[in-house]
CSV table of C-alpha atoms in Angstrom, one decimal:
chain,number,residue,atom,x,y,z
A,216,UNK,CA,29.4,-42.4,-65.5
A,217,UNK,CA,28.8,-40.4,-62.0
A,218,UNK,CA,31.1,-41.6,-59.1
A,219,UNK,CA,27.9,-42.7,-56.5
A,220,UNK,CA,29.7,-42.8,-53.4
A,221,UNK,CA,26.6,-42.6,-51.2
A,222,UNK,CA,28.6,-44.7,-48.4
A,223,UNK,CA,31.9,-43.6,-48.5
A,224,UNK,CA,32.6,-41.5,-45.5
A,225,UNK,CA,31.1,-43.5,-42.5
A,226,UNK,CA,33.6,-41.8,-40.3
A,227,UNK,CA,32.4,-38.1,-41.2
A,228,UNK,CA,29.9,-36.6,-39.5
A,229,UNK,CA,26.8,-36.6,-41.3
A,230,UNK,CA,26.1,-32.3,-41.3
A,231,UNK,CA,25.7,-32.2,-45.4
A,232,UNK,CA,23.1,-33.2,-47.6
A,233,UNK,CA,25.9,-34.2,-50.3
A,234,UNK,CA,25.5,-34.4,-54.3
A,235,UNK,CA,27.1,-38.7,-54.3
A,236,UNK,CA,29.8,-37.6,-56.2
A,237,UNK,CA,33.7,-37.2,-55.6
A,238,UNK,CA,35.8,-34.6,-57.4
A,239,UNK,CA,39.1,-35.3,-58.4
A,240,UNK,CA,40.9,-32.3,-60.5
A,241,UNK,CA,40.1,-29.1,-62.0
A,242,UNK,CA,40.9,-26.6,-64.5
A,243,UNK,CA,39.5,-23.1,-65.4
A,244,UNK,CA,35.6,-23.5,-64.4
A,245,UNK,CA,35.6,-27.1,-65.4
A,246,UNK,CA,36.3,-29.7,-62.5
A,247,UNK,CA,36.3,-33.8,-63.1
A,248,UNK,CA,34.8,-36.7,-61.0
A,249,UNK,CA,37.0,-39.8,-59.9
A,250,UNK,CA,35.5,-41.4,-62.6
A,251,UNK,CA,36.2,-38.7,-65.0
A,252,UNK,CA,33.0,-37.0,-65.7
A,253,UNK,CA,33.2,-33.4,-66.6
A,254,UNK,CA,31.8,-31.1,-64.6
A,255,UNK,CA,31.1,-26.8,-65.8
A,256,UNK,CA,31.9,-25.7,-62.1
A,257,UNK,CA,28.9,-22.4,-61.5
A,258,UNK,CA,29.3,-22.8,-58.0
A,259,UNK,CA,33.1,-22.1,-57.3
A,260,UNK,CA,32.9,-23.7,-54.0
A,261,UNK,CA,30.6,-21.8,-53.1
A,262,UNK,CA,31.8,-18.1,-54.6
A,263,UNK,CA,34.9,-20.0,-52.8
A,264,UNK,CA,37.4,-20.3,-56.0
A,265,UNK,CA,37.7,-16.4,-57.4
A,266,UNK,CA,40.4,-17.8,-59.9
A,267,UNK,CA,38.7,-21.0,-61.1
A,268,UNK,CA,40.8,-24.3,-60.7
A,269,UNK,CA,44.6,-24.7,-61.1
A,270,UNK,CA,45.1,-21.3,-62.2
A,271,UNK,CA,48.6,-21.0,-63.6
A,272,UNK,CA,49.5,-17.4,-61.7
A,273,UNK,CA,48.1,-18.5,-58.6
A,274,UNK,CA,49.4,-22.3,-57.8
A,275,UNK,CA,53.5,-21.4,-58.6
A,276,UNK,CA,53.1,-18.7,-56.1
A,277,UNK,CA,51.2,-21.3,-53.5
A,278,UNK,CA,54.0,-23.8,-54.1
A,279,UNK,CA,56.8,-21.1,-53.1
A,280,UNK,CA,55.0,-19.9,-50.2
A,281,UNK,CA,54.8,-24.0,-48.8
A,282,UNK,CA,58.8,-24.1,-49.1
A,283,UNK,CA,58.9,-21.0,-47.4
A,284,UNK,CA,56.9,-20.9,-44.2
A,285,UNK,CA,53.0,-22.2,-44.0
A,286,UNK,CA,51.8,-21.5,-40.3
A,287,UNK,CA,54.3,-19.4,-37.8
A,288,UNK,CA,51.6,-18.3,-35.2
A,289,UNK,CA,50.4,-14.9,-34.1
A,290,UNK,CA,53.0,-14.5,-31.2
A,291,UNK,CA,55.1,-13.2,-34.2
A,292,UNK,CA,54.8,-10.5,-36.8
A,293,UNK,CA,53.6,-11.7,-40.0
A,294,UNK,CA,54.9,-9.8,-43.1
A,295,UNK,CA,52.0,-10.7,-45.4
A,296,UNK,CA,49.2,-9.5,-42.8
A,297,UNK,CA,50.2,-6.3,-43.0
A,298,UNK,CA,50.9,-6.2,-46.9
A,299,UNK,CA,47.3,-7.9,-47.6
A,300,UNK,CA,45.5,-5.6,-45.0
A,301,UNK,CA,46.6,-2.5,-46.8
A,302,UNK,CA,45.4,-3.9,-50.1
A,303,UNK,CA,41.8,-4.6,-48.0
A,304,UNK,CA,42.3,-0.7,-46.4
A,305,UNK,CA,43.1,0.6,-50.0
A,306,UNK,CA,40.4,-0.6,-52.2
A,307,UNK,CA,37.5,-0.2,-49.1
A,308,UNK,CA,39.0,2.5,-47.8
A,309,UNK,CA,39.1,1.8,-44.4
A,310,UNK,CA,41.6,1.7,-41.2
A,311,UNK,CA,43.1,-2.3,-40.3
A,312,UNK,CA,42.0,-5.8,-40.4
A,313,UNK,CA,41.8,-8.5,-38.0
A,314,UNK,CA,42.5,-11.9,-39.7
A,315,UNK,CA,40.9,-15.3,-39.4
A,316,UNK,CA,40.0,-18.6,-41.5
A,317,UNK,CA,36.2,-18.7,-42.1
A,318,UNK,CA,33.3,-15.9,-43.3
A,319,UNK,CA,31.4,-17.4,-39.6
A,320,UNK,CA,34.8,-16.8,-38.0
A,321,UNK,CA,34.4,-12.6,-39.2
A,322,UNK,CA,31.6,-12.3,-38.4
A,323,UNK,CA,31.5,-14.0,-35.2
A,324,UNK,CA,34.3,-11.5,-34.2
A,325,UNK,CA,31.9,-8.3,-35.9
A,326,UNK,CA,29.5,-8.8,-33.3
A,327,UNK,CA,32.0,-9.0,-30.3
A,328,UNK,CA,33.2,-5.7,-31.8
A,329,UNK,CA,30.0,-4.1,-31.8
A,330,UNK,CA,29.0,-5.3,-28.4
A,331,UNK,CA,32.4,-4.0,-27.0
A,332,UNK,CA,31.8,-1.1,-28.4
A,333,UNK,CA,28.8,-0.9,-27.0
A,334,UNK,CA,29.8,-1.8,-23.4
A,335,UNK,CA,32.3,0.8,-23.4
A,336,UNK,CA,29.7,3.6,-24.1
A,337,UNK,CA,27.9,2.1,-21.2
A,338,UNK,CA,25.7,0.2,-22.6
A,339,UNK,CA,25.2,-2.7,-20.3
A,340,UNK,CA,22.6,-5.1,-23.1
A,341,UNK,CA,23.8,-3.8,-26.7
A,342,UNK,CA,21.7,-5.0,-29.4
A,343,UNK,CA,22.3,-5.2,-33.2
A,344,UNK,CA,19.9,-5.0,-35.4
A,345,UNK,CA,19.6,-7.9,-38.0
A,346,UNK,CA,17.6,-8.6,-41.2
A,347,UNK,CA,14.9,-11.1,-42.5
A,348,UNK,CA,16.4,-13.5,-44.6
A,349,UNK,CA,19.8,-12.9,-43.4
A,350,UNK,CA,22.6,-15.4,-42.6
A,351,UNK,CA,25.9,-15.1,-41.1
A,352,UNK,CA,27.0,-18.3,-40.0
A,353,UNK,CA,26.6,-21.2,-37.9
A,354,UNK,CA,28.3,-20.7,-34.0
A,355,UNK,CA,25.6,-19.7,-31.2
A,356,UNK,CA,26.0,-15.8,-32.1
A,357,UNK,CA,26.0,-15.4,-36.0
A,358,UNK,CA,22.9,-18.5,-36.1
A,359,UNK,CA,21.5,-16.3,-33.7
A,360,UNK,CA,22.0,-13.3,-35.9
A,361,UNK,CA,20.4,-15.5,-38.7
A,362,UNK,CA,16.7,-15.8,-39.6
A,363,UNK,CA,16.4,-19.4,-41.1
A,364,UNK,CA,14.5,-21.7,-38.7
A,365,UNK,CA,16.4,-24.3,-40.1
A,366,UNK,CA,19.8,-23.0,-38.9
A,367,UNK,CA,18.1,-21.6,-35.6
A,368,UNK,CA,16.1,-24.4,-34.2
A,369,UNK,CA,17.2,-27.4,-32.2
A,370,UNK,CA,19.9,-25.8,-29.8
A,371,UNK,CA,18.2,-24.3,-27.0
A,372,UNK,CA,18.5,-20.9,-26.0
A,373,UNK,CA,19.8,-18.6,-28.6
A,374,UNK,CA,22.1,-15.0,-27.9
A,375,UNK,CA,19.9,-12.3,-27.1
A,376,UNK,CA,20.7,-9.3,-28.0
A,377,UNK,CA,19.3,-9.1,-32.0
A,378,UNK,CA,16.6,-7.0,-33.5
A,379,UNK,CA,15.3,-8.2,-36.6
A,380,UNK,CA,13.8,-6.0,-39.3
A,381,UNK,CA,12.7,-6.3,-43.4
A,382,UNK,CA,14.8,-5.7,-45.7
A,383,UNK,CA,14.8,-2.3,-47.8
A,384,UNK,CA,12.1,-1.1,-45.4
A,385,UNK,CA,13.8,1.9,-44.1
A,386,UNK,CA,10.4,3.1,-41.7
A,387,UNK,CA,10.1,-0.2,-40.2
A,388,UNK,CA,13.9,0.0,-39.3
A,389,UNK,CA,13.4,3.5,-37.5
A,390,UNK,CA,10.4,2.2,-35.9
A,391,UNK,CA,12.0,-0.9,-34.6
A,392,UNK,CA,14.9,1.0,-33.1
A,393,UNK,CA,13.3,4.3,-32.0
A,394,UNK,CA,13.4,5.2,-28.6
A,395,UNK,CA,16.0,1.9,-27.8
A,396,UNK,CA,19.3,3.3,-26.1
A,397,UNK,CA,20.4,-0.5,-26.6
A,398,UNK,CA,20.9,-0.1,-30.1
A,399,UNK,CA,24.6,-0.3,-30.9
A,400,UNK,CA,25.4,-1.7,-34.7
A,401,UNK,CA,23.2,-2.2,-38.0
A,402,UNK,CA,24.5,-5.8,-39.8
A,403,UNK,CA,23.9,-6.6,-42.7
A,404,UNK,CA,24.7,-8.8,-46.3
A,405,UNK,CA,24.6,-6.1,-49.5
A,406,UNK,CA,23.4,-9.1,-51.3
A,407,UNK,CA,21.7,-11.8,-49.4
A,408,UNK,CA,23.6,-15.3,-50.4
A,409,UNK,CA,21.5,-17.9,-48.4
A,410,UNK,CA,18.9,-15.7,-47.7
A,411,UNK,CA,17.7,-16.4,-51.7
A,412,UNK,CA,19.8,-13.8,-53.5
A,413,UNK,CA,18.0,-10.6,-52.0
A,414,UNK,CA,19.7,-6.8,-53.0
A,415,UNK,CA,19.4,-4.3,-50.3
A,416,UNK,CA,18.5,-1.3,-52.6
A,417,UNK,CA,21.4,1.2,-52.7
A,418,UNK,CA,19.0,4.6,-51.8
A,419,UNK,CA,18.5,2.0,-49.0
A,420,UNK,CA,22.2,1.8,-47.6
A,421,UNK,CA,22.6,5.2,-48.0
A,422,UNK,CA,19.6,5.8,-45.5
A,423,UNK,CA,20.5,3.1,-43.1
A,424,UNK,CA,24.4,4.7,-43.4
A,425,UNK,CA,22.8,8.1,-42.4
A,426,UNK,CA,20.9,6.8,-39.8
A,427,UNK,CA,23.6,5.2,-38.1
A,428,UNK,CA,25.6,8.3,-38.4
A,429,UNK,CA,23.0,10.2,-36.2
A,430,UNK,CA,22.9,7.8,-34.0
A,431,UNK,CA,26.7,6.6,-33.2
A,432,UNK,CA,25.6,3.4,-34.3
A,433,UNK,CA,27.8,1.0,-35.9
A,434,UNK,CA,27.2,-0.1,-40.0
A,435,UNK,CA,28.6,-3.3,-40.3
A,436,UNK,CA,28.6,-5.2,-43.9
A,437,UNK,CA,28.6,-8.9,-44.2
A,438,UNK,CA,30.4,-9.1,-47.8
A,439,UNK,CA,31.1,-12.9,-46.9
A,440,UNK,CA,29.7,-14.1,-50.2
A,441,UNK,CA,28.9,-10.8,-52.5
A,442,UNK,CA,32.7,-9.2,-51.2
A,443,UNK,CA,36.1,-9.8,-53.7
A,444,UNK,CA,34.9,-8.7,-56.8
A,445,UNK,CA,31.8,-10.8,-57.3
A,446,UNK,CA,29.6,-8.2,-58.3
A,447,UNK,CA,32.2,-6.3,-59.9
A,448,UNK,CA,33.1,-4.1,-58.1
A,449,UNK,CA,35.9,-5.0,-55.1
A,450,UNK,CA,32.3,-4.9,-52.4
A,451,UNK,CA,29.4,-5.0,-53.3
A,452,UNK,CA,28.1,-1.9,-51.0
A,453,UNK,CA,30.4,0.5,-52.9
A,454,UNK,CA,27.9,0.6,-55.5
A,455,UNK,CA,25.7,2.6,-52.9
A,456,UNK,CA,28.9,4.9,-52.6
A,457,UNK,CA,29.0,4.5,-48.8
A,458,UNK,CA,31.5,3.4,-46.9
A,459,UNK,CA,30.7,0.7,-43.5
A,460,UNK,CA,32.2,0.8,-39.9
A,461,UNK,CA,32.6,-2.7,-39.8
A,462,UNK,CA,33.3,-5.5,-43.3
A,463,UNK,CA,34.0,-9.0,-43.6
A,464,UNK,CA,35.4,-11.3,-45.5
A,465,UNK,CA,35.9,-14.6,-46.2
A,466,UNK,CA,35.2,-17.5,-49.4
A,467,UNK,CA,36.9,-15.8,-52.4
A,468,UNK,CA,39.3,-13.7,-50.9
A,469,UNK,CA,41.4,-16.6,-50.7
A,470,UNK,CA,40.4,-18.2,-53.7
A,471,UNK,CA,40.3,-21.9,-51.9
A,472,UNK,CA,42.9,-21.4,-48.9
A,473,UNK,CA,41.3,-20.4,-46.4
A,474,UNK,CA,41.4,-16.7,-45.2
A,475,UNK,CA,38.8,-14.7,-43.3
A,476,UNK,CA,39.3,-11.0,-42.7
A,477,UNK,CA,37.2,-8.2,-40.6
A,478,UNK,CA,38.0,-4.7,-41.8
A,479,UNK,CA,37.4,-1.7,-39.6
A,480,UNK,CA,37.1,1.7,-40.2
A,481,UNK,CA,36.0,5.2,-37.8
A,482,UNK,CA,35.4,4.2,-34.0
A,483,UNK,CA,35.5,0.5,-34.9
A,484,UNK,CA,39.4,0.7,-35.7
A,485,UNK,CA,40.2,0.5,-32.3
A,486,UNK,CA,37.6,-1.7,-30.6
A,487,UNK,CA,39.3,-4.6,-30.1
A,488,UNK,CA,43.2,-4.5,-28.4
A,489,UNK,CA,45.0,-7.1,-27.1
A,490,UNK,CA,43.7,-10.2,-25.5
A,491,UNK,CA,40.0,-9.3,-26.8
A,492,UNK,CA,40.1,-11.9,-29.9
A,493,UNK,CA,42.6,-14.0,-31.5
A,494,UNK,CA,42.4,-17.1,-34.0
A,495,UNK,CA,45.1,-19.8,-33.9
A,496,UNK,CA,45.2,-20.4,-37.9
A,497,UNK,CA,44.1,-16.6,-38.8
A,498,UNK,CA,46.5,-14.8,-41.0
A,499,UNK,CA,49.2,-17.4,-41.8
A,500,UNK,CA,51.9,-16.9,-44.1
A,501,UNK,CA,50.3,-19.6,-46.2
A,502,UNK,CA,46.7,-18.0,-46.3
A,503,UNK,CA,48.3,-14.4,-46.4
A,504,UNK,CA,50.0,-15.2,-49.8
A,505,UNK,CA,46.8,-16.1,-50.9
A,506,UNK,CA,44.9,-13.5,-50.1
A,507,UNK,CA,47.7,-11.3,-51.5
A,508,UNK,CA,48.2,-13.1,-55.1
A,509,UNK,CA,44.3,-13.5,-55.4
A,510,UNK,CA,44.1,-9.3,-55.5
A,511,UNK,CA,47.0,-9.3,-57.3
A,512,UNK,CA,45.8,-11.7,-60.7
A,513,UNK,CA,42.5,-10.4,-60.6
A,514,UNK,CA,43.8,-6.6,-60.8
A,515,UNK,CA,46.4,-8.0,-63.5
A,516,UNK,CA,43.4,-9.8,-65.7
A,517,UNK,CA,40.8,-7.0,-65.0
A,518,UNK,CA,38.3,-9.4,-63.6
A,519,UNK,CA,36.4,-6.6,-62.0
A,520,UNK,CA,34.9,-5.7,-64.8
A,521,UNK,CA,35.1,-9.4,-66.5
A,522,UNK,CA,32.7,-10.0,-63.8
A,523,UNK,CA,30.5,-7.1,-64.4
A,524,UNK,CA,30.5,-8.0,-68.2
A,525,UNK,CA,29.7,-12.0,-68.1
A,526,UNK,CA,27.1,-11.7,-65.4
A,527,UNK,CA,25.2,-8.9,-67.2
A,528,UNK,CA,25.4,-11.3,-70.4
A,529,UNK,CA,24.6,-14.6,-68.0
A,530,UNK,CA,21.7,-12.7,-66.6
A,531,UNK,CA,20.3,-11.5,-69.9
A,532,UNK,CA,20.8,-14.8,-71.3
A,533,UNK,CA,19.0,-16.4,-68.5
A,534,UNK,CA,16.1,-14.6,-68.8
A,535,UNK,CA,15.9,-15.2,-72.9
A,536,UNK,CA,15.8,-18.5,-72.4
A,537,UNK,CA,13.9,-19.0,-68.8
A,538,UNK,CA,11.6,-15.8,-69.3
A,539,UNK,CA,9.1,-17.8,-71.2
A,540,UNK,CA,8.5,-20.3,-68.9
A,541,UNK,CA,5.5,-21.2,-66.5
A,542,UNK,CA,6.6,-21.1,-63.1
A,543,UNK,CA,9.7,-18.5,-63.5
A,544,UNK,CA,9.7,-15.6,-61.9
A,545,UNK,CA,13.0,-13.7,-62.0
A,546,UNK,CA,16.5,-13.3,-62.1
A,547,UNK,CA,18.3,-11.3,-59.6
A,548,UNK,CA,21.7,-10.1,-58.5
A,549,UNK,CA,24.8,-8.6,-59.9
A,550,UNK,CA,28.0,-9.4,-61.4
A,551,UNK,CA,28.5,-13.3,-60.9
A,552,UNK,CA,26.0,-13.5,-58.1
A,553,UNK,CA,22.8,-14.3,-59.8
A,554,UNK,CA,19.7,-15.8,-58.5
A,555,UNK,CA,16.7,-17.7,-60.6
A,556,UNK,CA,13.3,-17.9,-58.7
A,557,UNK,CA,10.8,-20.1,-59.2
A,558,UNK,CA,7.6,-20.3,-58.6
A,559,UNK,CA,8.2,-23.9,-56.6
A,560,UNK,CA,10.8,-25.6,-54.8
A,561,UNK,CA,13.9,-26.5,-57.0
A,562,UNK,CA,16.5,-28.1,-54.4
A,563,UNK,CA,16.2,-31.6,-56.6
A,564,UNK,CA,17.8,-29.8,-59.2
A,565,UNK,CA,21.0,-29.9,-57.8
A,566,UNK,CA,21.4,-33.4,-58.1
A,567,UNK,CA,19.8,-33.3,-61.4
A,568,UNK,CA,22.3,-30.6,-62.6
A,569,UNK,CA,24.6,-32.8,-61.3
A,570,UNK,CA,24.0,-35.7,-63.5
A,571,UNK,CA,23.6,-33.3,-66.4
A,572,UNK,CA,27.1,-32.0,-65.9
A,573,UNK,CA,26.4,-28.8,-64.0
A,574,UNK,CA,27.4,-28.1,-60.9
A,575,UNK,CA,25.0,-25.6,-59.0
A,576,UNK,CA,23.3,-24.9,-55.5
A,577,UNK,CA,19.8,-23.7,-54.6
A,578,UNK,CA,18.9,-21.5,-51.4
A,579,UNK,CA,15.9,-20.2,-49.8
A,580,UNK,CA,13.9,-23.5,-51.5
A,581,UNK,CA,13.4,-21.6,-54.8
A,582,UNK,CA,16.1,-19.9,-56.1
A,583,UNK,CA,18.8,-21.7,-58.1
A,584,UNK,CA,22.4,-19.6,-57.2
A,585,UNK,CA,24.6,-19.2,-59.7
A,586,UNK,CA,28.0,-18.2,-58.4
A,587,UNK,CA,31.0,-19.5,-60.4
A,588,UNK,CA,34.6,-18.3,-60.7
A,589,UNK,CA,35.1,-14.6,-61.7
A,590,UNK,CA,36.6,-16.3,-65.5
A,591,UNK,CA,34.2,-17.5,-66.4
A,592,UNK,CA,33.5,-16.8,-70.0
A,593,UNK,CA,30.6,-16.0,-72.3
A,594,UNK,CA,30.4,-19.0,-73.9
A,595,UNK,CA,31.0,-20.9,-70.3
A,596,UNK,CA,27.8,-18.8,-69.4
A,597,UNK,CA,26.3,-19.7,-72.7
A,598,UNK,CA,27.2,-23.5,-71.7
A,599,UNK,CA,25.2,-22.8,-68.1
A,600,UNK,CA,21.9,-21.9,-69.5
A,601,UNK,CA,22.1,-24.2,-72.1
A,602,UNK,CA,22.5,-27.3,-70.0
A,603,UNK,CA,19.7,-25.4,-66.8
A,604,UNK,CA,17.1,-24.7,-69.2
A,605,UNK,CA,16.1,-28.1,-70.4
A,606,UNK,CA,15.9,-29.2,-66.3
A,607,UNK,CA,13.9,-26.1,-65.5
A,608,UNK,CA,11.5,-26.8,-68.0
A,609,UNK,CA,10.9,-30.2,-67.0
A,610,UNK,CA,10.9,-29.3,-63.4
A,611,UNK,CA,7.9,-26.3,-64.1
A,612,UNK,CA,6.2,-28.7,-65.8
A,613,UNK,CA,6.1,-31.8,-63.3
């Protein structure tokens, strides 16, 4: 039976919508209920757990670090900072990294990095430009950066400073910024997560990369969600072949610790110097060795391409079996960032998955997100569809 604990945390603020269940342990992609329910986990936290549950390279390595030293403070050199930043520099090929705890955390410090930069040209009102669909958080600035009405509304005035534009529309971006010396910074997500799993077309970041070129503008990539390997390659804009100004990172880089990162590259490298940003908990030894053993196993057990492989089967598999059906429209995304439209609004269907032994998320009010840990295997793919189609089906046909 399901653990309904639909009253349990009368002392927690009520900010989620939760599934009334309570998980317990895990292993691989399967997790278990404090009642002992299985769960096939194709939400990984949220494209949080890279590694799955319990993995047996990562947790001995966890366990030494907590014997060693967990927090120390930034007053201090911290060893792993620099050894994870030059695994971030080497595979993105870019200059440093500042380190925090959270994706909003990243990009909260992105946009102080463009508007500095922006302020030190002389620009006295720097605006970024920003995307339909988009999110990057939930402070003042990155909701404000963010196009959901549900995320926006309800807190009075919101940052100015943000020009928003379509997505993969390259003459309504030069049209929206034409003739605006304001104009400092172009931010977007490769892959939109919340937005309902939206590509931005790679001949579209190359032009946007150009166009920022010309114009001394900053190209900064919100790889929050599609970043660390997800769509199988390290981030997802390298399969454009370009390279940002600006990155962030958060969810799996850490698989489960915590670790935000902003890496920087050209005139961004050295926007920010002492005093002009800090975080209390980013880049502790703790979340460092994380970050650091995360790269390491998934180099070691080739889950780059595992990713690349199991999504393109998930995705085909998906669209065998959910092709067929009234009311479906597509599937989209790459690697182990995958998307299902329907026609209708499908957010019961996380509960219902729920019940059915699946655990899921929808976004954007139609899309179901599938987004579970990079080891997941064929037949663990094989086991998603098989248990989604049946709900699908009876959801289309309500």
């Amino acid at each position: 039976m399901t653990a309904h604990i639909e009253a349990t945390s009368p002392h927690v603020m009520p900010t989620y919508g939760r599934v009334p269940i309570a998980l317990r342990r895990g292993q691989g992609c399967r997790v278990w209920d404090v009642n002992g329910k299985e769960y096939l986990d194709a939400l990984g936290g949220i494209a949080v757990n890279t590694l799955g549950h319990n993995h047996p390279k990562l947790v001995p390595a966890l366990q030494e670090q907590l014997t060693q030293l967990i927090h120390t403070s930034n007053y201090y050199h911290v060893p792993g900072q620099e050894e994870l930043a030059k695994l971030l520099t080497e595979r993105a090929g870019m200059t440093n990294v500042f380190f925090c705890s959270t994706g909003l955390e990243a990009n909260e410090a992105a946009i102080k990095i463009a508007r500095k930069y922006g302020v030190d040209k002389g620009i006295e009102k720097p605006e970024i430009v920003v995307y339909d669909h988009a999110f990057h958080g939930r402070s003042i600035a990155t909701m404000s950066a963010t196009a959901n009405p549900k995320v926006r509304n309800g807190f009075g005035a919101l940052l100015e400073g943000f020009t928003r534009v379509a997505p993969n529309d390259y003459q309504a971006l030069v049209e929206a910024t034409e003739g605006n010396p304001n104009i400092v910074a172009v931010m977007m997500e490769p892959i939109q997560g919340e937005g309902g799993l939206h590509p931005m077309r790679a001949d579209y970041l190359k032009q946007v990369r150009a166009l920022c070129d010309a114009n001394g503008w900053l190209l900064i990539m919100d790889e929050v969600q599609a970043g660390m390997g997800r769509t199988g390659k390290w981030f997802a804009h390298q399969w454009a072949g370009i390279t940002p100004d600006v990155m962030t990172l958060a969810k799996g880089l850490g698989s489960g610790v915590p670790v935000g990162a902003v890496v920087a590259h050209n005139a961004a490298a050295n926007v920010l110097q002492a005093g002009n940003h800090g975080s209390t908990f980013g880049g502790n030894p703790l979340a460092m060795r994380a970050g650091v053993e995360t790269i390491r196993i998934m180099e070691e057990d080739g889950l780059l391409a595992h990713a690349t492989q199991v999504g393109d089967h998930l995705k085909a598999k998906l669209i065998a079996e959910l092709g067929s059906i009234d009311g479906f429209v597509e599937v989209r995304g790459q690697g182990l960032m995958i998307g299902v439209e329907l026609a209708k609004p499908c957010g019961q269907l996380i509960g219902q998955a729920a019940e059915a032994g699946l655990l899921l998320s929808v976004t954007s009010d139609t899309v179901i997100r599938l987004v579970p840990p990079l080891i997941l295997t064929q037949a663990e793919a094989d086991e998603i569809v098989t248990r989604l189609k049946p709900l699908v089906q009876a959801l289309l046909a309500a």
